[in-house]
mmCIF file of C-alpha atoms in Angstrom:
data_model
loop_
_atom_site.group_PDB
_atom_site.id
_atom_site.type_symbol
_atom_site.label_atom_id
_atom_site.label_comp_id
_atom_site.label_asym_id
_atom_site.label_seq_id
_atom_site.Cartn_x
_atom_site.Cartn_y
_atom_site.Cartn_z
ATOM 1 C CA MET A 1 27.586 24.227 10.758
ATOM 2 C CA ALA A 2 25.981 22.279 13.564
ATOM 3 C CA LYS A 3 22.512 23.555 14.726
ATOM 4 C CA SER A 4 21.696 24.018 18.470
ATOM 5 C CA ILE A 5 19.289 21.531 20.014
ATOM 6 C CA THR A 6 16.547 24.146 20.186
ATOM 7 C CA GLN A 7 17.174 24.882 16.641
ATOM 8 C CA GLU A 8 16.663 21.321 15.533
ATOM 9 C CA PHE A 9 13.228 21.490 17.512
ATOM 10 C CA VAL A 10 12.158 24.688 16.139
ATOM 11 C CA LYS A 11 12.861 23.897 12.421
ATOM 12 C CA GLY A 12 9.963 21.199 12.680
ATOM 13 C CA LEU A 13 7.564 24.097 13.702
ATOM 14 C CA TRP A 14 7.975 26.232 10.829
ATOM 15 C CA ASP A 15 10.940 25.881 8.336
ATOM 16 C CA GLU A 16 10.162 22.102 7.734
ATOM 17 C CA ILE A 17 6.821 21.716 9.061
ATOM 18 C CA PRO A 18 5.259 18.585 7.498
ATOM 19 C CA PRO A 19 3.045 18.194 5.598
ATOM 20 C CA PHE A 20 3.499 21.828 4.005
ATOM 21 C CA ARG A 21 7.133 22.120 3.595
ATOM 22 C CA LEU A 22 7.843 18.756 3.333
ATOM 23 C CA VAL A 23 5.067 17.560 1.298
ATOM 24 C CA LEU A 24 4.991 14.145 2.811
ATOM 25 C CA GLY A 25 2.546 12.302 4.698
ATOM 26 C CA LEU A 26 -0.585 13.596 2.913
ATOM 27 C CA CYS A 27 -2.866 10.666 3.307
ATOM 28 C CA PRO A 28 -3.386 10.590 6.897
ATOM 29 C CA THR A 29 -3.532 14.592 6.813
ATOM 30 C CA LEU A 30 -6.456 14.391 4.303
ATOM 31 C CA ALA A 31 -8.053 11.744 6.040
ATOM 32 C CA VAL A 32 -8.271 12.162 9.521
ATOM 33 C CA THR A 33 -8.797 15.646 9.697
ATOM 34 C CA LYS A 34 -12.645 15.679 9.661
ATOM 35 C CA SER A 35 -12.590 16.885 13.112
ATOM 36 C CA VAL A 36 -10.057 18.426 15.608
ATOM 37 C CA GLU A 37 -9.967 15.592 17.919
ATOM 38 C CA ASN A 38 -9.297 13.288 15.081
ATOM 39 C CA GLY A 39 -6.374 15.118 14.073
ATOM 40 C CA LEU A 40 -5.072 15.492 17.760
ATOM 41 C CA GLY A 41 -5.234 11.505 18.135
ATOM 42 C CA MET A 42 -3.526 10.922 15.126
ATOM 43 C CA GLY A 43 -0.831 13.768 15.923
ATOM 44 C CA VAL A 44 0.125 12.381 19.215
ATOM 45 C CA ALA A 45 0.245 8.629 17.782
ATOM 46 C CA VAL A 46 2.707 9.967 14.990
ATOM 47 C CA ILE A 47 4.645 11.892 17.679
ATOM 48 C CA PHE A 48 5.212 8.813 19.724
ATOM 49 C CA VAL A 49 5.928 6.766 16.770
ATOM 50 C CA LEU A 50 8.464 9.386 15.304
ATOM 51 C CA VAL A 51 10.610 9.861 18.596
ATOM 52 C CA CYS A 52 10.623 6.090 19.138
ATOM 53 C CA SER A 53 11.809 5.108 15.635
ATOM 54 C CA ASN A 54 14.333 7.868 15.458
ATOM 55 C CA MET A 55 15.828 6.964 19.080
ATOM 56 C CA LEU A 56 16.515 3.364 17.904
ATOM 57 C CA VAL A 57 17.318 3.957 14.357
ATOM 58 C CA SER A 58 20.100 6.670 15.892
ATOM 59 C CA LEU A 59 20.981 3.855 18.372
ATOM 60 C CA LEU A 60 21.541 1.301 15.752
ATOM 61 C CA ARG A 61 22.918 3.367 12.997
ATOM 62 C CA ASN A 62 26.528 1.879 13.182
ATOM 63 C CA ILE A 63 25.328 -1.644 13.153
ATOM 64 C CA ILE A 64 22.403 -1.441 10.515
ATOM 65 C CA PRO A 65 24.282 -2.096 7.079
ATOM 66 C CA SER A 66 23.504 0.782 4.371
ATOM 67 C CA LYS A 67 22.291 -1.830 1.911
ATOM 68 C CA VAL A 68 19.402 -3.197 3.712
ATOM 69 C CA ARG A 69 18.861 0.025 5.929
ATOM 70 C CA ILE A 70 15.253 0.752 4.459
ATOM 71 C CA ALA A 71 14.001 -2.824 5.324
ATOM 72 C CA CYS A 72 15.309 -2.093 8.919
ATOM 73 C CA PHE A 73 13.750 0.993 9.196
ATOM 74 C CA ILE A 74 10.548 -0.302 8.387
ATOM 75 C CA VAL A 75 10.555 -3.185 10.929
ATOM 76 C CA ILE A 76 11.455 -0.855 13.763
ATOM 77 C CA ILE A 77 8.507 1.482 12.620
ATOM 78 C CA ALA A 78 6.114 -1.236 12.381
ATOM 79 C CA THR A 79 7.100 -2.365 15.970
ATOM 80 C CA PHE A 80 6.399 0.951 17.477
ATOM 81 C CA VAL A 81 3.087 1.216 15.197
ATOM 82 C CA ILE A 82 1.855 -1.981 16.623
ATOM 83 C CA VAL A 83 2.563 -0.591 20.239
ATOM 84 C CA VAL A 84 0.542 2.360 19.446
ATOM 85 C CA GLU A 85 -2.142 0.175 18.025
ATOM 86 C CA LEU A 86 -2.642 -1.806 21.024
ATOM 87 C CA LEU A 87 -2.343 1.055 23.393
ATOM 88 C CA MET A 88 -4.824 2.981 21.791
ATOM 89 C CA GLN A 89 -7.046 -0.059 21.632
ATOM 90 C CA ALA A 90 -6.973 -0.370 25.330
ATOM 91 C CA TYR A 91 -7.037 3.238 26.403
ATOM 92 C CA THR A 92 -9.021 5.218 23.781
ATOM 93 C CA TYR A 93 -11.273 2.756 22.163
ATOM 94 C CA PRO A 94 -13.623 5.329 20.417
ATOM 95 C CA LEU A 95 -10.671 7.010 19.130
ATOM 96 C CA PHE A 96 -9.239 3.932 17.922
ATOM 97 C CA LEU A 97 -12.552 3.012 15.776
ATOM 98 C CA LYS A 98 -12.576 6.395 14.423
ATOM 99 C CA LEU A 99 -9.068 6.390 13.097
ATOM 100 C CA GLY A 100 -9.714 2.978 12.049
ATOM 101 C CA ILE A 101 -7.043 1.715 9.362
ATOM 102 C CA PHE A 102 -4.869 4.967 9.446
ATOM 103 C CA ILE A 103 -3.293 3.789 12.800
ATOM 104 C CA PRO A 104 -1.337 0.850 11.048
ATOM 105 C CA LEU A 105 -1.132 3.051 8.183
ATOM 106 C CA ILE A 106 1.122 5.182 10.309
ATOM 107 C CA VAL A 107 3.755 2.617 9.234
ATOM 108 C CA VAL A 108 3.822 3.838 5.488
ATOM 109 C CA ASN A 109 3.547 7.254 6.667
ATOM 110 C CA CYS A 110 6.759 9.004 4.473
ATOM 111 C CA ILE A 111 7.689 11.300 7.316
ATOM 112 C CA VAL A 112 8.521 8.886 9.733
ATOM 113 C CA LEU A 113 10.521 6.757 7.038
ATOM 114 C CA GLY A 114 11.822 10.050 5.672
ATOM 115 C CA ARG A 115 13.105 11.490 9.148
ATOM 116 C CA ALA A 116 14.753 7.966 9.919
ATOM 117 C CA GLU A 117 16.496 8.008 6.502
ATOM 118 C CA ALA A 118 17.357 11.816 6.437
ATOM 119 C CA PHE A 119 18.249 12.526 9.768
ATOM 120 C CA ALA A 120 18.328 9.689 12.555
ATOM 121 C CA TYR A 121 20.625 7.458 10.473
ATOM 122 C CA LYS A 122 23.149 10.322 10.379
ATOM 123 C CA ASN A 123 22.819 12.181 13.693
ATOM 124 C CA GLY A 124 23.152 11.291 17.287
ATOM 125 C CA ILE A 125 20.515 10.076 19.674
ATOM 126 C CA VAL A 126 19.838 13.262 21.361
ATOM 127 C CA ARG A 127 19.581 15.269 18.138
ATOM 128 C CA SER A 128 17.551 12.564 16.608
ATOM 129 C CA ILE A 129 14.919 12.535 19.687
ATOM 130 C CA VAL A 130 14.421 16.289 19.592
ATOM 131 C CA ASP A 131 14.113 16.344 15.708
ATOM 132 C CA GLY A 132 11.436 13.428 15.986
ATOM 133 C CA PHE A 133 9.592 15.546 18.631
ATOM 134 C CA GLY A 134 9.929 18.662 16.653
ATOM 135 C CA ILE A 135 8.700 17.256 13.332
ATOM 136 C CA GLY A 136 6.063 15.414 15.194
ATOM 137 C CA THR A 137 4.739 18.678 17.117
ATOM 138 C CA GLY A 138 4.730 20.265 13.596
ATOM 139 C CA PHE A 139 2.650 17.681 12.005
ATOM 140 C CA THR A 140 0.139 17.819 15.098
ATOM 141 C CA ILE A 141 -0.249 21.440 14.499
ATOM 142 C CA SER A 142 -1.022 21.172 11.175
ATOM 143 C CA LEU A 143 -3.497 18.249 11.722
ATOM 144 C CA VAL A 144 -5.183 20.299 14.524
ATOM 145 C CA ALA A 145 -5.260 23.638 12.010
ATOM 146 C CA LEU A 146 -6.690 21.617 9.128
ATOM 147 C CA GLY A 147 -9.087 19.755 11.319
ATOM 148 C CA ALA A 148 -10.354 23.020 13.189
ATOM 149 C CA LEU A 149 -10.900 24.539 9.779
ATOM 150 C CA ARG A 150 -12.809 21.763 8.536
ATOM 151 C CA GLU A 151 -14.793 20.901 11.581
ATOM 152 C CA VAL A 152 -15.873 24.556 11.998
ATOM 153 C CA PHE A 153 -17.305 25.218 8.476
ATOM 154 C CA GLY A 154 -18.258 21.656 7.740
ATOM 155 C CA SER A 155 -19.970 20.709 10.914
ATOM 156 C CA GLY A 156 -20.463 23.797 12.874
ATOM 157 C CA THR A 157 -18.496 22.629 15.720
ATOM 158 C CA PHE A 158 -15.262 22.756 17.603
ATOM 159 C CA LEU A 159 -14.291 19.769 19.702
ATOM 160 C CA GLU A 160 -18.127 18.727 19.036
ATOM 161 C CA ILE A 161 -19.294 22.189 20.745
ATOM 162 C CA PRO A 162 -21.417 24.008 18.313
ATOM 163 C CA VAL A 163 -20.116 27.553 17.578
ATOM 164 C CA PHE A 164 -22.299 29.131 15.315
ATOM 165 C CA GLY A 165 -25.804 28.368 16.972
ATOM 166 C CA PRO A 166 -28.522 26.557 15.511
ATOM 167 C CA SER A 167 -29.380 28.455 12.395
ATOM 168 C CA PHE A 168 -25.981 27.519 10.833
ATOM 169 C CA GLN A 169 -26.428 25.279 7.755
ATOM 170 C CA PRO A 170 -23.357 23.162 7.652
ATOM 171 C CA PHE A 171 -20.989 23.490 4.521
ATOM 172 C CA THR A 172 -21.002 19.692 4.057
ATOM 173 C CA PHE A 173 -18.225 20.089 1.145
ATOM 174 C CA MET A 174 -15.750 20.590 3.738
ATOM 175 C CA VAL A 175 -15.762 17.297 5.589
ATOM 176 C CA GLU A 176 -16.030 15.259 2.387
ATOM 177 C CA ALA A 177 -13.202 14.186 0.241
ATOM 178 C CA PRO A 178 -13.311 17.091 -2.222
ATOM 179 C CA GLY A 179 -13.170 19.687 0.224
ATOM 180 C CA ALA A 180 -10.141 18.081 1.990
ATOM 181 C CA PHE A 181 -8.063 18.456 -1.274
ATOM 182 C CA VAL A 182 -9.002 22.138 -1.702
ATOM 183 C CA CYS A 183 -8.720 23.257 1.786
ATOM 184 C CA LEU A 184 -5.181 21.884 2.054
ATOM 185 C CA GLY A 185 -4.227 23.390 -1.253
ATOM 186 C CA LEU A 186 -5.376 26.691 -0.195
ATOM 187 C CA MET A 187 -3.576 26.350 3.251
ATOM 188 C CA LEU A 188 -0.478 25.791 1.315
ATOM 189 C CA CYS A 189 -1.136 28.887 -0.476
ATOM 190 C CA MET A 190 -1.410 30.972 2.524
ATOM 191 C CA MET A 191 1.961 29.345 3.650
ATOM 192 C CA ASN A 192 3.539 30.452 0.721
ATOM 193 C CA ILE A 193 2.181 33.918 0.736
ATOM 194 C CA ALA A 194 3.281 34.084 4.462
ATOM 195 C CA GLY A 195 6.900 32.810 3.641
ATOM 196 C CA ASN A 196 7.704 34.896 0.852
ATOM 197 C CA LYS A 197 7.377 38.200 2.979
ATOM 198 C CA MET B 1 -20.765 -13.218 -11.186
ATOM 199 C CA GLY B 2 -22.939 -10.056 -11.291
ATOM 200 C CA ASP B 3 -21.462 -9.368 -7.802
ATOM 201 C CA TYR B 4 -18.032 -9.203 -9.011
ATOM 202 C CA VAL B 5 -18.800 -6.886 -11.439
ATOM 203 C CA LEU B 6 -20.577 -4.630 -8.958
ATOM 204 C CA LEU B 7 -17.449 -4.796 -6.332
ATOM 205 C CA ALA B 8 -15.239 -3.657 -9.200
ATOM 206 C CA ILE B 9 -17.316 -0.813 -10.089
ATOM 207 C CA SER B 10 -17.785 0.261 -6.557
ATOM 208 C CA CYS B 11 -13.917 -0.121 -6.066
ATOM 209 C CA ILE B 12 -12.912 1.708 -9.143
ATOM 210 C CA LEU B 13 -15.370 4.502 -9.065
ATOM 211 C CA VAL B 14 -17.734 4.827 -6.324
ATOM 212 C CA ASN B 15 -14.873 4.455 -3.509
ATOM 213 C CA ASN B 16 -11.800 5.222 -5.454
ATOM 214 C CA ILE B 17 -8.878 4.684 -3.447
ATOM 215 C CA LEU B 18 -7.424 8.086 -4.324
ATOM 216 C CA LEU B 19 -10.402 10.564 -4.404
ATOM 217 C CA ALA B 20 -12.832 9.054 -1.870
ATOM 218 C CA GLN B 21 -10.499 7.306 0.844
ATOM 219 C CA TYR B 22 -7.523 9.465 0.595
ATOM 220 C CA LEU B 23 -4.888 6.733 0.032
ATOM 221 C CA GLY B 24 -1.930 7.018 -1.907
ATOM 222 C CA CYS B 25 -1.652 10.739 -2.139
ATOM 223 C CA CYS B 26 2.092 11.214 -1.998
ATOM 224 C CA PRO B 27 2.771 9.360 -5.368
ATOM 225 C CA PHE B 28 -0.124 10.903 -6.467
ATOM 226 C CA LEU B 29 1.155 14.406 -6.354
ATOM 227 C CA GLY B 30 4.792 13.550 -6.906
ATOM 228 C CA THR B 31 4.410 11.235 -10.174
ATOM 229 C CA SER B 32 1.587 13.063 -12.047
ATOM 230 C CA LYS B 33 3.270 15.834 -13.590
ATOM 231 C CA LYS B 34 4.063 13.893 -16.859
ATOM 232 C CA MET B 35 1.616 11.648 -18.312
ATOM 233 C CA GLU B 36 4.402 8.801 -19.112
ATOM 234 C CA THR B 37 5.279 8.512 -15.645
ATOM 235 C CA ALA B 38 1.798 8.516 -14.351
ATOM 236 C CA ILE B 39 1.071 5.523 -16.710
ATOM 237 C CA GLY B 40 4.236 4.020 -15.371
ATOM 238 C CA MET B 41 3.408 4.221 -11.808
ATOM 239 C CA GLY B 42 -0.303 2.899 -12.545
ATOM 240 C CA MET B 43 0.902 -0.085 -14.049
ATOM 241 C CA ALA B 44 3.580 -0.772 -11.243
ATOM 242 C CA VAL B 45 0.683 -0.188 -8.741
ATOM 243 C CA ILE B 46 -1.500 -2.432 -10.195
ATOM 244 C CA PHE B 47 0.980 -5.198 -10.474
ATOM 245 C CA VAL B 48 2.241 -4.991 -6.800
ATOM 246 C CA LEU B 49 -1.234 -4.550 -5.356
ATOM 247 C CA VAL B 50 -2.753 -7.604 -7.088
ATOM 248 C CA MET B 51 0.367 -9.697 -5.982
ATOM 249 C CA ALA B 52 0.163 -8.128 -2.360
ATOM 250 C CA GLY B 53 -3.463 -8.429 -2.089
ATOM 251 C CA ALA B 54 -3.189 -12.191 -2.810
ATOM 252 C CA ILE B 55 -0.205 -13.102 -0.622
ATOM 253 C CA THR B 56 -1.364 -10.804 2.327
ATOM 254 C CA TRP B 57 -4.814 -12.668 2.262
ATOM 255 C CA LEU B 58 -3.299 -16.218 2.220
ATOM 256 C CA LEU B 59 -0.772 -15.118 4.910
ATOM 257 C CA GLU B 60 -3.669 -13.864 7.251
ATOM 258 C CA ALA B 61 -5.889 -16.842 6.640
ATOM 259 C CA TYR B 62 -3.202 -19.754 6.879
ATOM 260 C CA LEU B 63 -0.726 -18.100 9.212
ATOM 261 C CA LEU B 64 -1.723 -15.209 11.441
ATOM 262 C CA LYS B 65 -5.283 -16.390 12.024
ATOM 263 C CA PRO B 66 -4.636 -20.295 13.251
ATOM 264 C CA PHE B 67 -1.970 -19.033 15.370
ATOM 265 C CA GLY B 68 -3.908 -16.030 16.825
ATOM 266 C CA LEU B 69 -0.734 -13.762 15.588
ATOM 267 C CA GLU B 70 -3.184 -11.130 14.320
ATOM 268 C CA TYR B 71 -1.322 -8.437 16.335
ATOM 269 C CA LEU B 72 1.802 -9.164 13.957
ATOM 270 C CA ARG B 73 -0.479 -8.005 11.013
ATOM 271 C CA THR B 74 1.156 -4.659 10.063
ATOM 272 C CA ILE B 75 4.762 -5.976 10.503
ATOM 273 C CA ALA B 76 4.092 -9.164 8.215
ATOM 274 C CA PHE B 77 2.198 -7.005 5.706
ATOM 275 C CA ILE B 78 4.883 -4.407 5.529
ATOM 276 C CA ILE B 79 7.463 -6.853 4.819
ATOM 277 C CA VAL B 80 5.449 -8.888 2.297
ATOM 278 C CA ILE B 81 5.199 -5.504 0.290
ATOM 279 C CA ALA B 82 8.656 -4.269 0.838
ATOM 280 C CA SER B 83 10.085 -7.536 -0.596
ATOM 281 C CA LEU B 84 7.495 -7.444 -3.567
ATOM 282 C CA VAL B 85 8.608 -3.775 -4.355
ATOM 283 C CA GLN B 86 12.199 -4.975 -4.442
ATOM 284 C CA PHE B 87 11.292 -7.510 -7.038
ATOM 285 C CA VAL B 88 9.271 -5.201 -9.376
ATOM 286 C CA GLU B 89 12.216 -2.727 -9.140
ATOM 287 C CA MET B 90 14.839 -5.289 -10.086
ATOM 288 C CA PHE B 91 12.500 -6.655 -12.992
ATOM 289 C CA LEU B 92 11.903 -3.077 -14.353
ATOM 290 C CA ARG B 93 15.742 -2.096 -14.268
ATOM 291 C CA LYS B 94 16.649 -5.206 -16.307
ATOM 292 C CA SER B 95 13.756 -5.168 -18.664
ATOM 293 C CA ILE B 96 12.485 -1.573 -18.936
ATOM 294 C CA PRO B 97 15.490 0.794 -18.153
ATOM 295 C CA ALA B 98 13.703 3.565 -19.758
ATOM 296 C CA LEU B 99 10.773 3.537 -17.286
ATOM 297 C CA TYR B 100 13.090 2.600 -14.645
ATOM 298 C CA LYS B 101 14.634 6.135 -14.874
ATOM 299 C CA GLY B 102 11.297 7.933 -15.317
ATOM 300 C CA LEU B 103 9.684 6.653 -12.150
ATOM 301 C CA GLY B 104 13.015 7.553 -10.222
ATOM 302 C CA ILE B 105 12.736 7.773 -6.609
ATOM 303 C CA PHE B 106 8.984 6.613 -6.784
ATOM 304 C CA LEU B 107 9.332 3.094 -7.229
ATOM 305 C CA PRO B 108 10.731 2.385 -4.007
ATOM 306 C CA LEU B 109 8.313 4.508 -2.607
ATOM 307 C CA ILE B 110 5.559 2.076 -3.456
ATOM 308 C CA THR B 111 6.774 0.435 -0.188
ATOM 309 C CA THR B 112 5.212 3.501 1.533
ATOM 310 C CA ASN B 113 2.337 3.901 -0.799
ATOM 311 C CA CYS B 114 -0.578 3.802 1.780
ATOM 312 C CA ALA B 115 -2.914 2.600 -1.066
ATOM 313 C CA VAL B 116 -1.232 -1.043 -1.344
ATOM 314 C CA MET B 117 -1.063 -1.471 2.516
ATOM 315 C CA GLY B 118 -4.460 0.175 2.910
ATOM 316 C CA VAL B 119 -6.409 -2.003 0.423
ATOM 317 C CA CYS B 120 -4.830 -5.217 2.141
ATOM 318 C CA LEU B 121 -5.882 -4.043 5.466
ATOM 319 C CA ILE B 122 -9.428 -3.255 3.931
ATOM 320 C CA ASN B 123 -9.681 -6.677 2.337
ATOM 321 C CA ILE B 124 -8.968 -8.290 5.718
ATOM 322 C CA ASN B 125 -11.417 -5.805 7.715
ATOM 323 C CA GLU B 126 -14.248 -6.400 5.434
ATOM 324 C CA GLU B 127 -13.699 -10.070 5.457
ATOM 325 C CA TYR B 128 -13.620 -10.655 1.756
ATOM 326 C CA THR B 129 -13.252 -14.072 0.326
ATOM 327 C CA PHE B 130 -9.780 -14.869 -1.735
ATOM 328 C CA VAL B 131 -11.534 -14.219 -5.110
ATOM 329 C CA GLN B 132 -13.041 -11.147 -3.724
ATOM 330 C CA SER B 133 -9.902 -9.840 -2.552
ATOM 331 C CA LEU B 134 -8.452 -10.577 -5.788
ATOM 332 C CA VAL B 135 -11.086 -8.540 -7.534
ATOM 333 C CA THR B 136 -11.139 -5.553 -4.950
ATOM 334 C CA SER B 137 -7.290 -5.340 -5.430
ATOM 335 C CA PHE B 138 -7.244 -5.181 -9.084
ATOM 336 C CA SER B 139 -10.063 -2.673 -8.899
ATOM 337 C CA TYR B 140 -8.732 -0.461 -6.463
ATOM 338 C CA ALA B 141 -5.117 -0.323 -8.015
ATOM 339 C CA THR B 142 -7.262 0.422 -11.440
ATOM 340 C CA GLY B 143 -8.808 3.086 -9.698
ATOM 341 C CA PHE B 144 -5.585 4.633 -8.654
ATOM 342 C CA GLY B 145 -4.307 4.187 -12.214
ATOM 343 C CA LEU B 146 -7.244 5.835 -13.605
ATOM 344 C CA ALA B 147 -7.234 8.828 -11.397
ATOM 345 C CA LEU B 148 -3.590 9.471 -11.647
ATOM 346 C CA VAL B 149 -3.589 9.389 -15.438
ATOM 347 C CA LEU B 150 -6.692 11.710 -15.547
ATOM 348 C CA PHE B 151 -5.216 13.998 -13.177
ATOM 349 C CA ALA B 152 -1.637 13.897 -15.243
ATOM 350 C CA GLY B 153 -3.841 14.962 -18.178
ATOM 351 C CA VAL B 154 -5.366 18.058 -16.191
ATOM 352 C CA ARG B 155 -1.771 18.843 -14.584
ATOM 353 C CA GLU B 156 -0.133 19.140 -18.316
ATOM 354 C CA ARG B 157 -2.616 21.717 -19.194
ATOM 355 C CA VAL B 158 -2.427 23.478 -15.779
ATOM 356 C CA LEU B 159 1.362 23.951 -16.574
ATOM 357 C CA LEU B 160 0.484 25.859 -19.679
ATOM 358 C CA ALA B 161 -1.787 28.300 -17.593
ATOM 359 C CA ARG B 162 -0.949 31.439 -15.801
ATOM 360 C CA VAL B 163 -1.066 30.584 -12.043
ATOM 361 C CA PRO B 164 -0.778 33.251 -9.289
ATOM 362 C CA LYS B 165 2.709 32.710 -7.593
ATOM 363 C CA PRO B 166 1.695 31.343 -4.453
ATOM 364 C CA LEU B 167 -0.554 28.786 -5.831
ATOM 365 C CA GLN B 168 1.852 27.341 -7.933
ATOM 366 C CA ASP B 169 2.986 23.633 -7.907
ATOM 367 C CA THR B 170 1.811 21.511 -5.354
ATOM 368 C CA SER B 171 -0.769 24.021 -3.936
ATOM 369 C CA ILE B 172 -2.802 24.226 -7.209
ATOM 370 C CA GLY B 173 -2.180 20.386 -7.921
ATOM 371 C CA LEU B 174 -4.069 19.838 -4.607
ATOM 372 C CA VAL B 175 -6.997 22.313 -5.794
ATOM 373 C CA VAL B 176 -7.156 20.578 -9.060
ATOM 374 C CA ALA B 177 -7.122 17.210 -7.494
ATOM 375 C CA GLY B 178 -10.402 18.348 -5.084
ATOM 376 C CA MET B 179 -12.119 19.472 -8.397
ATOM 377 C CA LEU B 180 -11.432 15.969 -9.930
ATOM 378 C CA ALA B 181 -12.530 14.424 -6.433
ATOM 379 C CA LEU B 182 -15.535 16.608 -6.663
ATOM 380 C CA ALA B 183 -16.377 14.789 -9.930
ATOM 381 C CA PHE B 184 -15.987 11.156 -8.593
ATOM 382 C CA PHE B 185 -18.185 12.353 -5.592
ATOM 383 C CA ALA B 186 -21.085 12.376 -8.148
ATOM 384 C CA PHE B 187 -20.754 8.387 -8.422
ATOM 385 C CA LYS B 188 -21.738 8.261 -4.854
ATOM 386 C CA GLY B 189 -25.177 9.076 -5.921
ATOM 387 C CA MET B 190 -25.102 5.793 -7.842
ATOM 388 C CA ALA B 191 -24.638 3.438 -4.796
#
C-alpha cells in the first residue's frame, strides 16, 4: 500500500528517526553535538545533501545500472558535499572551522547512502525529495536535542547563553567523548520506553 | 625514530580514532557482537586504511595540489577508498570465504566507514610527510582494531547479564562504549 506524501515526511520524524530508529550516522551525531549551534549547522548541511542526492538518484534511477549503483550514488553524494563545503566556507566560516573534517565526512554518512539505496532508487522524484527532507529533519531534531542536553549540562549554556548562573559547576564529562556515548545510549533507552507504551 | 614511536602511541591510545575522535562508530556497534567478526573487521580496516592513506597522500601531493584541484579532494578520496574496498572484498571472497560470510554487509560498508576517510583527511590537514602518514594510518587502524576487540569482549559478557528491557542491544552497547571511552580518556593525562 502506497503511503501518502505527508506520511512519507512524518515517518522521518518518529517512526524512522535517525540515528535512533535507524542506527546509522552515529559518528557525526557523537562528534558535533558538543553544542546546539554545531548540531543545527550539521543538520542543515545534511538536509541539503540528502534532499539533493535523493532527487538526483531518483531522476537517474532508470539510467544507473544496478551493478555499479553504489559507486554512482557515492559520486552524486560527494558532488553535493563539495557544494555544501564551499558554501559554508563562503558564508558561515566560523561554523565551517568548528565542524572541521566532519563536513567532508558527510559523504560517508551512512544515512545519506542508505536513503539513496533503500528509497530514492525505487521511488519517484517527489516522494524521494519528501523522504530526504523528512529524514533530514528528523536527524536535525536528534542532533539539536542531543546537543542541547550536552551543552546545558556540560558547559552550563544554551546557544552560548548561560542558563544556570555563575555558581554552576559545568559537568565536563558530558562534552567529552565518554559522555557522548553514554548520553546517546540513555536517549535511545528513553526512546524505547516511550515507543513501547 | 623516536618521533614515529611517539606518533604511533598518540594515535593508538591517546587520540584513539573511535573513542576519542568518534570516527567509525557504525561498524563499531555493528560488528562487535562476536569476537570473530570484530577481529575480521579490525584486520580489514588496517589493510584498507594503510593502503588508502598511502594512495590518498600521493594523490594529494602529485595531482590535486600541483593543479590547484583541492576542492575535488572529497570526491577523489572517496573513489580511491571505494575501489580499494571492492578489491579487498574480491580477495576475501576468493581466499577466506568463512570470514567473508561473517563480515556480511559490513565489508562493503568500509566504504562508508568514516574512520578510513577521516584518517586520510587528518593526514592532509596536519600536513604529515609520506612516512608520517603511513605511521598514522597504521596506528589509527590498530587503535580501531584494539578498541573493537576490547569492546567485543565486553559485549559478549553483557549478553549473559540481565539488562533492563529498554536498555537492551544498541542502547547498552553505547553505554558500555562510554565506559570504555572513559578508560581511554585517562591516556589524555599522559600527553
